[in-house]
Tab-separated table of N, CA and C in Angstrom:
chain	number	residue	atom	x	y	z
A	16	MET	N	-1.525	-9.401	24.038
A	16	MET	CA	-1.045	-8.098	24.447
A	16	MET	C	-1.370	-7.093	23.350
A	17	ALA	N	-1.804	-5.937	23.732
A	17	ALA	CA	-2.068	-4.837	22.810
A	17	ALA	C	-1.134	-3.679	23.144
A	18	ILE	N	-0.777	-2.922	22.136
A	18	ILE	CA	0.059	-1.735	22.303
A	18	ILE	C	-0.818	-0.533	22.008
A	19	LEU	N	-0.772	0.461	22.861
A	19	LEU	CA	-1.589	1.660	22.702
A	19	LEU	C	-0.725	2.902	22.762
A	20	THR	N	-1.173	3.946	22.113
A	20	THR	CA	-0.542	5.255	22.288
A	20	THR	C	-1.625	6.242	22.673
A	21	ILE	N	-1.221	7.281	23.353
A	21	ILE	CA	-2.115	8.410	23.572
A	21	ILE	C	-1.668	9.453	22.562
A	22	TYR	N	-2.507	9.697	21.572
A	22	TYR	CA	-2.134	10.442	20.380
A	22	TYR	C	-1.506	11.798	20.680
A	23	TRP	N	-2.118	12.590	21.532
A	23	TRP	CA	-1.621	13.944	21.767
A	23	TRP	C	-0.523	13.971	22.819
A	24	LYS	N	-0.214	12.840	23.395
A	24	LYS	CA	0.857	12.742	24.388
A	24	LYS	C	2.055	12.060	23.756
A	25	SER	N	2.969	11.644	24.580
A	25	SER	CA	4.176	11.006	24.076
A	25	SER	C	4.448	9.701	24.823
A	26	TYR	N	3.393	8.924	25.038
A	26	TYR	CA	3.507	7.684	25.801
A	26	TYR	C	3.078	6.491	24.960
A	27	ILE	N	3.709	5.350	25.232
A	27	ILE	CA	3.279	4.080	24.659
A	27	ILE	C	2.949	3.157	25.827
A	28	TYR	N	1.792	2.534	25.754
A	28	TYR	CA	1.295	1.649	26.805
A	28	TYR	C	1.109	0.232	26.264
A	29	ILE	N	1.132	-0.747	27.153
A	29	ILE	CA	0.717	-2.102	26.816
A	29	ILE	C	-0.477	-2.465	27.689
A	30	THR	N	-1.323	-3.352	27.177
A	30	THR	CA	-2.469	-3.828	27.939
A	30	THR	C	-2.821	-5.239	27.484
A	31	ASN	N	-3.339	-6.027	28.380
A	31	ASN	CA	-3.824	-7.361	28.033
A	31	ASN	C	-5.342	-7.429	28.009
A	32	ASP	N	-5.995	-6.441	28.619
A	32	ASP	CA	-7.447	-6.520	28.754
A	32	ASP	C	-8.167	-5.205	28.449
A	33	PHE	N	-7.466	-4.164	28.124
A	33	PHE	CA	-8.005	-2.828	27.848
A	33	PHE	C	-8.661	-2.190	29.074
A	34	VAL	N	-8.546	-2.832	30.226
A	34	VAL	CA	-9.052	-2.269	31.479
A	34	VAL	C	-7.909	-1.617	32.242
A	35	THR	N	-6.790	-2.303	32.300
A	35	THR	CA	-5.588	-1.756	32.935
A	35	THR	C	-4.473	-1.708	31.903
A	36	SER	N	-3.569	-0.760	32.068
A	36	SER	CA	-2.449	-0.637	31.138
A	36	SER	C	-1.208	-0.197	31.887
A	37	THR	N	-0.065	-0.405	31.247
A	37	THR	CA	1.225	-0.038	31.815
A	37	THR	C	1.989	0.804	30.812
A	38	LYS	N	2.479	1.953	31.253
A	38	LYS	CA	3.290	2.799	30.378
A	38	LYS	C	4.662	2.142	30.248
A	39	VAL	N	5.077	1.865	28.994
A	39	VAL	CA	6.362	1.206	28.762
A	39	VAL	C	7.377	2.109	28.078
A	40	TYR	N	6.919	3.255	27.540
A	40	TYR	CA	7.860	4.131	26.846
A	40	TYR	C	7.341	5.553	26.878
A	41	GLU	N	8.262	6.480	27.041
A	41	GLU	CA	7.928	7.899	27.012
A	41	GLU	C	8.986	8.627	26.208
A	42	THR	N	8.554	9.582	25.399
A	42	THR	CA	9.461	10.356	24.572
A	42	THR	C	9.024	11.818	24.592
A	43	ALA	N	9.907	12.700	24.206
A	43	ALA	CA	9.551	14.120	24.112
A	43	ALA	C	8.734	14.397	22.846
A	44	GLU	N	8.759	13.476	21.891
A	44	GLU	CA	8.006	13.642	20.645
A	44	GLU	C	6.513	13.538	20.935
A	45	LYS	N	5.725	14.251	20.176
A	45	LYS	CA	4.275	14.275	20.377
A	45	LYS	C	3.547	13.594	19.229
A	46	ASN	N	2.288	13.307	19.475
A	46	ASN	CA	1.370	12.801	18.460
A	46	ASN	C	1.876	11.535	17.777
A	47	LEU	N	2.088	10.498	18.554
A	47	LEU	CA	2.555	9.231	18.024
A	47	LEU	C	1.423	8.488	17.320
A	48	LYS	N	1.730	7.898	16.178
A	48	LYS	CA	0.783	7.037	15.472
A	48	LYS	C	1.429	5.666	15.350
A	49	LEU	N	0.705	4.634	15.757
A	49	LEU	CA	1.249	3.286	15.891
A	49	LEU	C	0.733	2.359	14.796
A	50	THR	N	1.593	1.436	14.329
A	50	THR	CA	1.186	0.399	13.387
A	50	THR	C	2.031	-0.851	13.639
A	51	TYR	N	1.617	-1.962	13.058
A	51	TYR	CA	2.331	-3.233	13.218
A	51	TYR	C	2.605	-3.816	11.841
A	52	CYS	N	3.817	-4.320	11.636
A	52	CYS	CA	4.198	-4.962	10.382
A	52	CYS	C	4.270	-6.464	10.613
A	53	LYS	N	3.358	-7.217	9.974
A	53	LYS	CA	3.303	-8.670	10.167
A	53	LYS	C	4.576	-9.362	9.692
A	54	LYS	N	5.074	-8.969	8.529
A	54	LYS	CA	6.259	-9.640	7.983
A	54	LYS	C	7.471	-9.453	8.889
A	55	LEU	N	7.679	-8.225	9.354
A	55	LEU	CA	8.834	-7.945	10.212
A	55	LEU	C	8.583	-8.327	11.669
A	56	LYS	N	7.302	-8.561	12.006
A	56	LYS	CA	6.911	-8.868	13.383
A	56	LYS	C	7.406	-7.787	14.334
A	57	MET	N	7.121	-6.529	13.930
A	57	MET	CA	7.573	-5.381	14.708
A	57	MET	C	6.485	-4.320	14.774
A	58	PHE	N	6.486	-3.581	15.878
A	58	PHE	CA	5.641	-2.404	16.043
A	58	PHE	C	6.431	-1.189	15.584
A	59	PHE	N	5.722	-0.215	15.004
A	59	PHE	CA	6.334	1.033	14.584
A	59	PHE	C	5.443	2.188	15.012
A	60	ALA	N	6.062	3.311	15.299
A	60	ALA	CA	5.318	4.533	15.576
A	60	ALA	C	6.024	5.682	14.876
A	61	GLY	N	5.243	6.586	14.326
A	61	GLY	CA	5.768	7.811	13.751
A	61	GLY	C	5.288	8.972	14.597
A	62	SER	N	5.934	10.103	14.471
A	62	SER	CA	5.560	11.266	15.275
A	62	SER	C	5.454	12.497	14.390
A	63	ASP	N	4.955	13.579	14.962
A	63	ASP	CA	4.887	14.807	14.173
A	63	ASP	C	6.185	15.593	14.244
A	64	GLU	N	7.207	15.037	14.858
A	64	GLU	CA	8.498	15.711	14.952
A	64	GLU	C	9.610	14.970	14.229
A	65	GLY	N	9.278	13.863	13.516
A	65	GLY	CA	10.242	13.241	12.627
A	65	GLY	C	10.897	11.957	13.068
A	66	THR	N	10.746	11.544	14.295
A	66	THR	CA	11.378	10.311	14.745
A	66	THR	C	10.494	9.114	14.427
A	67	ILE	N	11.115	8.009	14.035
A	67	ILE	CA	10.425	6.742	13.837
A	67	ILE	C	10.851	5.822	14.978
A	68	PHE	N	9.886	5.203	15.621
A	68	PHE	CA	10.143	4.305	16.749
A	68	PHE	C	9.836	2.879	16.309
A	69	SER	N	10.636	1.912	16.781
A	69	SER	CA	10.379	0.514	16.436
A	69	SER	C	10.610	-0.376	17.648
A	70	SER	N	9.874	-1.494	17.666
A	70	SER	CA	9.987	-2.434	18.774
A	70	SER	C	9.579	-3.829	18.311
A	71	ALA	N	10.347	-4.819	18.690
A	71	ALA	CA	10.004	-6.208	18.381
A	71	ALA	C	9.066	-6.801	19.431
A	72	ASP	N	9.124	-6.293	20.657
A	72	ASP	CA	8.323	-6.887	21.734
A	72	ASP	C	7.299	-5.937	22.349
A	73	GLY	N	7.304	-4.676	21.939
A	73	GLY	CA	6.377	-3.700	22.503
A	73	GLY	C	6.843	-3.094	23.805
A	74	LEU	N	7.907	-3.620	24.370
A	74	LEU	CA	8.424	-3.134	25.650
A	74	LEU	C	9.668	-2.270	25.484
A	75	THR	N	10.564	-2.699	24.613
A	75	THR	CA	11.811	-1.991	24.356
A	75	THR	C	11.695	-1.310	22.992
A	76	TRP	N	11.933	0.004	22.968
A	76	TRP	CA	11.754	0.786	21.748
A	76	TRP	C	13.068	1.419	21.318
A	77	GLU	N	13.312	1.425	20.002
A	77	GLU	CA	14.470	2.099	19.419
A	77	GLU	C	13.976	3.295	18.619
A	78	GLU	N	14.816	4.323	18.519
A	78	GLU	CA	14.458	5.539	17.796
A	78	GLU	C	15.348	5.709	16.576
A	79	TYR	N	14.735	6.154	15.481
A	79	TYR	CA	15.458	6.488	14.264
A	79	TYR	C	15.142	7.936	13.913
A	80	ALA	N	16.157	8.780	13.893
A	80	ALA	CA	15.969	10.196	13.526
A	80	ALA	C	15.934	10.282	12.009
A	81	SER	N	14.766	10.551	11.459
A	81	SER	CA	14.590	10.516	10.009
A	81	SER	C	15.135	11.753	9.297
A	82	GLY	N	15.313	12.845	10.026
A	82	GLY	CA	15.709	14.094	9.382
A	82	GLY	C	14.528	14.814	8.750
A	83	LYS	N	13.342	14.291	8.937
A	83	LYS	CA	12.117	14.896	8.423
A	83	LYS	C	11.348	15.501	9.591
A	84	THR	N	10.353	16.300	9.284
A	84	THR	CA	9.609	16.944	10.365
A	84	THR	C	8.300	16.248	10.687
A	85	TYR	N	7.916	15.251	9.888
A	85	TYR	CA	6.617	14.631	10.102
A	85	TYR	C	6.685	13.175	9.643
A	86	THR	N	6.568	12.238	10.586
A	86	THR	CA	6.604	10.817	10.224
A	86	THR	C	5.361	10.081	10.724
A	87	GLN	N	4.316	10.823	11.049
A	87	GLN	CA	3.085	10.198	11.534
A	87	GLN	C	2.400	9.365	10.480
A	88	ASN	N	2.548	9.705	9.240
A	88	ASN	CA	1.876	9.015	8.157
A	88	ASN	C	2.641	7.730	7.838
A	89	ILE	N	2.656	6.802	8.808
A	89	ILE	CA	3.411	5.557	8.703
A	89	ILE	C	2.426	4.422	8.428
A	90	VAL	N	2.787	3.552	7.484
A	90	VAL	CA	1.878	2.478	7.079
A	90	VAL	C	2.670	1.203	6.813
A	91	SER	N	2.080	0.084	7.187
A	91	SER	CA	2.694	-1.220	6.991
A	91	SER	C	2.153	-1.853	5.722
A	92	GLY	N	3.055	-2.293	4.860
A	92	GLY	CA	2.659	-2.990	3.647
A	92	GLY	C	2.909	-4.478	3.769
A	93	GLU	N	2.894	-5.155	2.643
A	93	GLU	CA	3.090	-6.597	2.654
A	93	GLU	C	4.509	-6.970	3.086
A	94	ASN	N	5.506	-6.230	2.587
A	94	ASN	CA	6.903	-6.580	2.855
A	94	ASN	C	7.744	-5.439	3.381
A	95	GLU	N	7.131	-4.298	3.696
A	95	GLU	CA	7.912	-3.145	4.106
A	95	GLU	C	7.055	-2.148	4.858
A	96	MET	N	7.744	-1.163	5.412
A	96	MET	CA	7.109	-0.036	6.083
A	96	MET	C	7.340	1.197	5.229
A	97	LEU	N	6.323	2.069	5.156
A	97	LEU	CA	6.457	3.338	4.450
A	97	LEU	C	6.064	4.477	5.364
A	98	VAL	N	6.782	5.585	5.223
A	98	VAL	CA	6.377	6.860	5.801
A	98	VAL	C	6.191	7.796	4.613
A	99	VAL	N	4.973	8.322	4.448
A	99	VAL	CA	4.674	9.184	3.311
A	99	VAL	C	4.606	10.621	3.794
A	100	GLY	N	5.467	11.473	3.223
A	100	GLY	CA	5.505	12.881	3.588
A	100	GLY	C	5.028	13.761	2.451
A	101	SER	N	5.223	15.039	2.594
A	101	SER	CA	4.748	15.990	1.586
A	101	SER	C	5.510	15.878	0.277
A	102	ASP	N	6.790	15.547	0.325
A	102	ASP	CA	7.583	15.416	-0.895
A	102	ASP	C	8.577	14.254	-0.818
A	103	TYR	N	8.301	13.297	0.020
A	103	TYR	CA	9.216	12.166	0.189
A	103	TYR	C	8.443	10.926	0.651
A	104	ILE	N	9.088	9.788	0.429
A	104	ILE	CA	8.661	8.526	1.026
A	104	ILE	C	9.893	7.903	1.645
A	105	LEU	N	9.780	7.473	2.884
A	105	LEU	CA	10.819	6.687	3.528
A	105	LEU	C	10.356	5.235	3.514
A	106	ARG	N	11.240	4.322	3.117
A	106	ARG	CA	10.885	2.909	2.990
A	106	ARG	C	11.898	2.056	3.744
A	107	SER	N	11.391	1.048	4.447
A	107	SER	CA	12.259	0.116	5.147
A	107	SER	C	11.755	-1.310	4.971
A	108	VAL	N	12.681	-2.214	4.663
A	108	VAL	CA	12.328	-3.631	4.551
A	108	VAL	C	12.808	-4.425	5.767
A	109	ASN	N	13.531	-3.746	6.671
A	109	ASN	CA	14.037	-4.448	7.853
A	109	ASN	C	13.733	-3.728	9.171
A	110	GLY	N	13.176	-2.532	9.105
A	110	GLY	CA	12.820	-1.791	10.305
A	110	GLY	C	13.925	-0.946	10.890
A	111	SER	N	15.149	-1.084	10.380
A	111	SER	CA	16.246	-0.288	10.935
A	111	SER	C	16.930	0.599	9.904
A	112	THR	N	16.895	0.240	8.642
A	112	THR	CA	17.472	1.042	7.567
A	112	THR	C	16.331	1.612	6.741
A	113	TRP	N	16.358	2.930	6.527
A	113	TRP	CA	15.293	3.615	5.793
A	113	TRP	C	15.887	4.282	4.560
A	114	THR	N	15.239	4.113	3.412
A	114	THR	CA	15.668	4.700	2.155
A	114	THR	C	14.654	5.754	1.751
A	115	GLU	N	15.156	6.905	1.305
A	115	GLU	CA	14.269	7.996	0.910
A	115	GLU	C	14.054	8.011	-0.601
A	116	TYR	N	12.799	8.225	-0.999
A	116	TYR	CA	12.420	8.378	-2.395
A	116	TYR	C	11.676	9.692	-2.550
A	117	GLU	N	11.798	10.293	-3.745
A	117	GLU	CA	11.023	11.496	-4.027
A	117	GLU	C	9.566	11.123	-4.210
A	118	TYR	N	8.690	12.010	-3.776
A	118	TYR	CA	7.249	11.800	-3.903
A	118	TYR	C	6.623	13.162	-4.128
A	119	SER	N	6.022	13.377	-5.278
A	119	SER	CA	5.586	14.723	-5.639
A	119	SER	C	4.107	14.994	-5.389
A	120	TYR	N	3.400	14.081	-4.717
A	120	TYR	CA	1.960	14.252	-4.561
A	120	TYR	C	1.539	14.751	-3.183
A	121	GLY	N	2.374	14.638	-2.183
A	121	GLY	CA	2.030	15.111	-0.847
A	121	GLY	C	0.969	14.271	-0.175
A	122	GLY	N	1.366	13.369	0.663
A	122	GLY	CA	0.403	12.490	1.328
A	122	GLY	C	0.072	12.962	2.725
A	123	VAL	N	-1.202	13.037	3.044
A	123	VAL	CA	-1.613	13.370	4.413
A	123	VAL	C	-2.224	12.168	5.111
A	124	ASN	N	-2.580	11.147	4.331
A	124	ASN	CA	-3.090	9.915	4.903
A	124	ASN	C	-2.737	8.785	3.951
A	125	SER	N	-2.386	7.625	4.512
A	125	SER	CA	-1.963	6.493	3.695
A	125	SER	C	-2.586	5.213	4.203
A	126	ALA	N	-2.678	4.238	3.300
A	126	ALA	CA	-3.211	2.930	3.665
A	126	ALA	C	-2.597	1.886	2.754
A	127	TYR	N	-2.711	0.623	3.170
A	127	TYR	CA	-2.284	-0.499	2.341
A	127	TYR	C	-3.400	-1.524	2.326
A	128	SER	N	-3.706	-2.069	1.165
A	128	SER	CA	-4.734	-3.097	1.032
A	128	SER	C	-4.073	-4.439	0.774
A	129	ASP	N	-4.262	-5.394	1.692
A	129	ASP	CA	-3.755	-6.754	1.478
A	129	ASP	C	-4.445	-7.402	0.282
A	130	THR	N	-5.710	-7.107	0.098
A	130	THR	CA	-6.477	-7.695	-0.994
A	130	THR	C	-5.975	-7.207	-2.346
A	131	LEU	N	-5.816	-5.895	-2.498
A	131	LEU	CA	-5.378	-5.318	-3.769
A	131	LEU	C	-3.863	-5.308	-3.934
A	132	LYS	N	-3.139	-5.503	-2.849
A	132	LYS	CA	-1.671	-5.419	-2.869
A	132	LYS	C	-1.223	-4.057	-3.378
A	133	ARG	N	-1.886	-3.005	-2.844
A	133	ARG	CA	-1.589	-1.632	-3.251
A	133	ARG	C	-1.544	-0.708	-2.046
A	134	TYR	N	-0.699	0.307	-2.192
A	134	TYR	CA	-0.703	1.439	-1.270
A	134	TYR	C	-1.598	2.512	-1.862
A	135	ALA	N	-2.176	3.309	-0.994
A	135	ALA	CA	-2.935	4.469	-1.445
A	135	ALA	C	-2.627	5.633	-0.525
A	136	THR	N	-2.563	6.821	-1.090
A	136	THR	CA	-2.384	8.039	-0.298
A	136	THR	C	-3.413	9.063	-0.751
A	137	VAL	N	-3.746	9.950	0.156
A	137	VAL	CA	-4.631	11.067	-0.160
A	137	VAL	C	-3.919	12.333	0.278
A	138	ASN	N	-3.877	13.333	-0.596
A	138	ASN	CA	-3.237	14.588	-0.193
A	138	ASN	C	-4.286	15.585	0.265
A	139	SER	N	-3.855	16.766	0.652
A	139	SER	CA	-4.752	17.748	1.269
A	139	SER	C	-5.823	18.286	0.328
A	140	ASP	N	-5.636	18.192	-0.993
A	140	ASP	CA	-6.684	18.655	-1.908
A	140	ASP	C	-7.577	17.507	-2.392
A	141	GLY	N	-7.403	16.308	-1.823
A	141	GLY	CA	-8.256	15.172	-2.142
A	141	GLY	C	-7.746	14.271	-3.247
A	142	THR	N	-6.564	14.560	-3.791
A	142	THR	CA	-6.000	13.705	-4.830
A	142	THR	C	-5.609	12.360	-4.231
A	143	ILE	N	-6.061	11.291	-4.864
A	143	ILE	CA	-5.739	9.939	-4.420
A	143	ILE	C	-4.687	9.365	-5.356
A	144	CYS	N	-3.629	8.820	-4.771
A	144	CYS	CA	-2.574	8.179	-5.542
A	144	CYS	C	-2.456	6.734	-5.077
A	145	TYR	N	-1.976	5.862	-5.962
A	145	TYR	CA	-1.805	4.459	-5.598
A	145	TYR	C	-0.514	3.913	-6.196
A	146	SER	N	-0.030	2.833	-5.585
A	146	SER	CA	1.205	2.210	-6.032
A	146	SER	C	1.165	0.720	-5.706
A	147	GLU	N	1.685	-0.082	-6.625
A	147	GLU	CA	1.796	-1.516	-6.376
A	147	GLU	C	3.192	-1.902	-5.920
A	148	ASP	N	4.170	-1.019	-6.120
A	148	ASP	CA	5.537	-1.343	-5.724
A	148	ASP	C	6.107	-0.348	-4.719
A	149	ASP	N	5.337	0.618	-4.288
A	149	ASP	CA	5.666	1.693	-3.353
A	149	ASP	C	6.749	2.642	-3.853
A	150	ILE	N	7.101	2.551	-5.115
A	150	ILE	CA	8.084	3.464	-5.712
A	150	ILE	C	7.450	4.254	-6.861
A	151	THR	N	6.707	3.575	-7.740
A	151	THR	CA	6.008	4.210	-8.843
A	151	THR	C	4.579	4.507	-8.415
A	152	TRP	N	4.187	5.779	-8.484
A	152	TRP	CA	2.860	6.212	-8.023
A	152	TRP	C	2.035	6.729	-9.175
A	153	ASN	N	0.748	6.437	-9.151
A	153	ASN	CA	-0.202	6.860	-10.172
A	153	ASN	C	-1.321	7.642	-9.507
A	154	VAL	N	-1.843	8.632	-10.237
A	154	VAL	CA	-2.985	9.393	-9.746
A	154	VAL	C	-4.254	8.651	-10.148
A	155	ALA	N	-5.132	8.421	-9.172
A	155	ALA	CA	-6.379	7.723	-9.447
A	155	ALA	C	-7.337	8.630	-10.211
A	156	THR	N	-8.122	8.027	-11.084
A	156	THR	CA	-9.156	8.768	-11.817
A	156	THR	C	-10.306	9.055	-10.863
A	157	GLN	N	-10.731	10.322	-10.839
A	157	GLN	CA	-11.829	10.695	-9.933
A	157	GLN	C	-13.014	11.207	-10.682
C-alpha cells in the first residue's frame, strides 16, 4: 500500500497499484507534505497552516495543532520526527507529543541521511546547517 497526497489540495489517498486510488482523508489545511517514520511505523504529514497529521495505518489520521503557521518542512530521522521552521524545531519521539526548540537558522528544506546519521537544513539564502542530535546545529562550510 502506498500513501499519496495532492500537494496543493487537502486530500490523502491510498493506492496499491498507482492506477487506482481511494481518498481516505480530507482536511481544510492545504499543501500537505507526507513522510514515513520507520522506527515509529507511522505516516506523518505537515501543512502550510500548522497542523501535523499522523497515522499508524494510513487510513485513520489524527491532527496535532502545533501553534505554528508552517509545518510542511517535516522530516523523519532515525529515532524521531522533526518539523523545521523559520525560528523553531518541533521534535517528537512518539508521534503524539511534540517539543519545541529554538532554531536561529531558518529552514526551508530539510533532510536526514541514514548513512551519515545527520539532519541537514537549507535556508532561503542557501545556508546549509547540520546536526547529529537534532538539537545542536552547525553551519556547514561553503
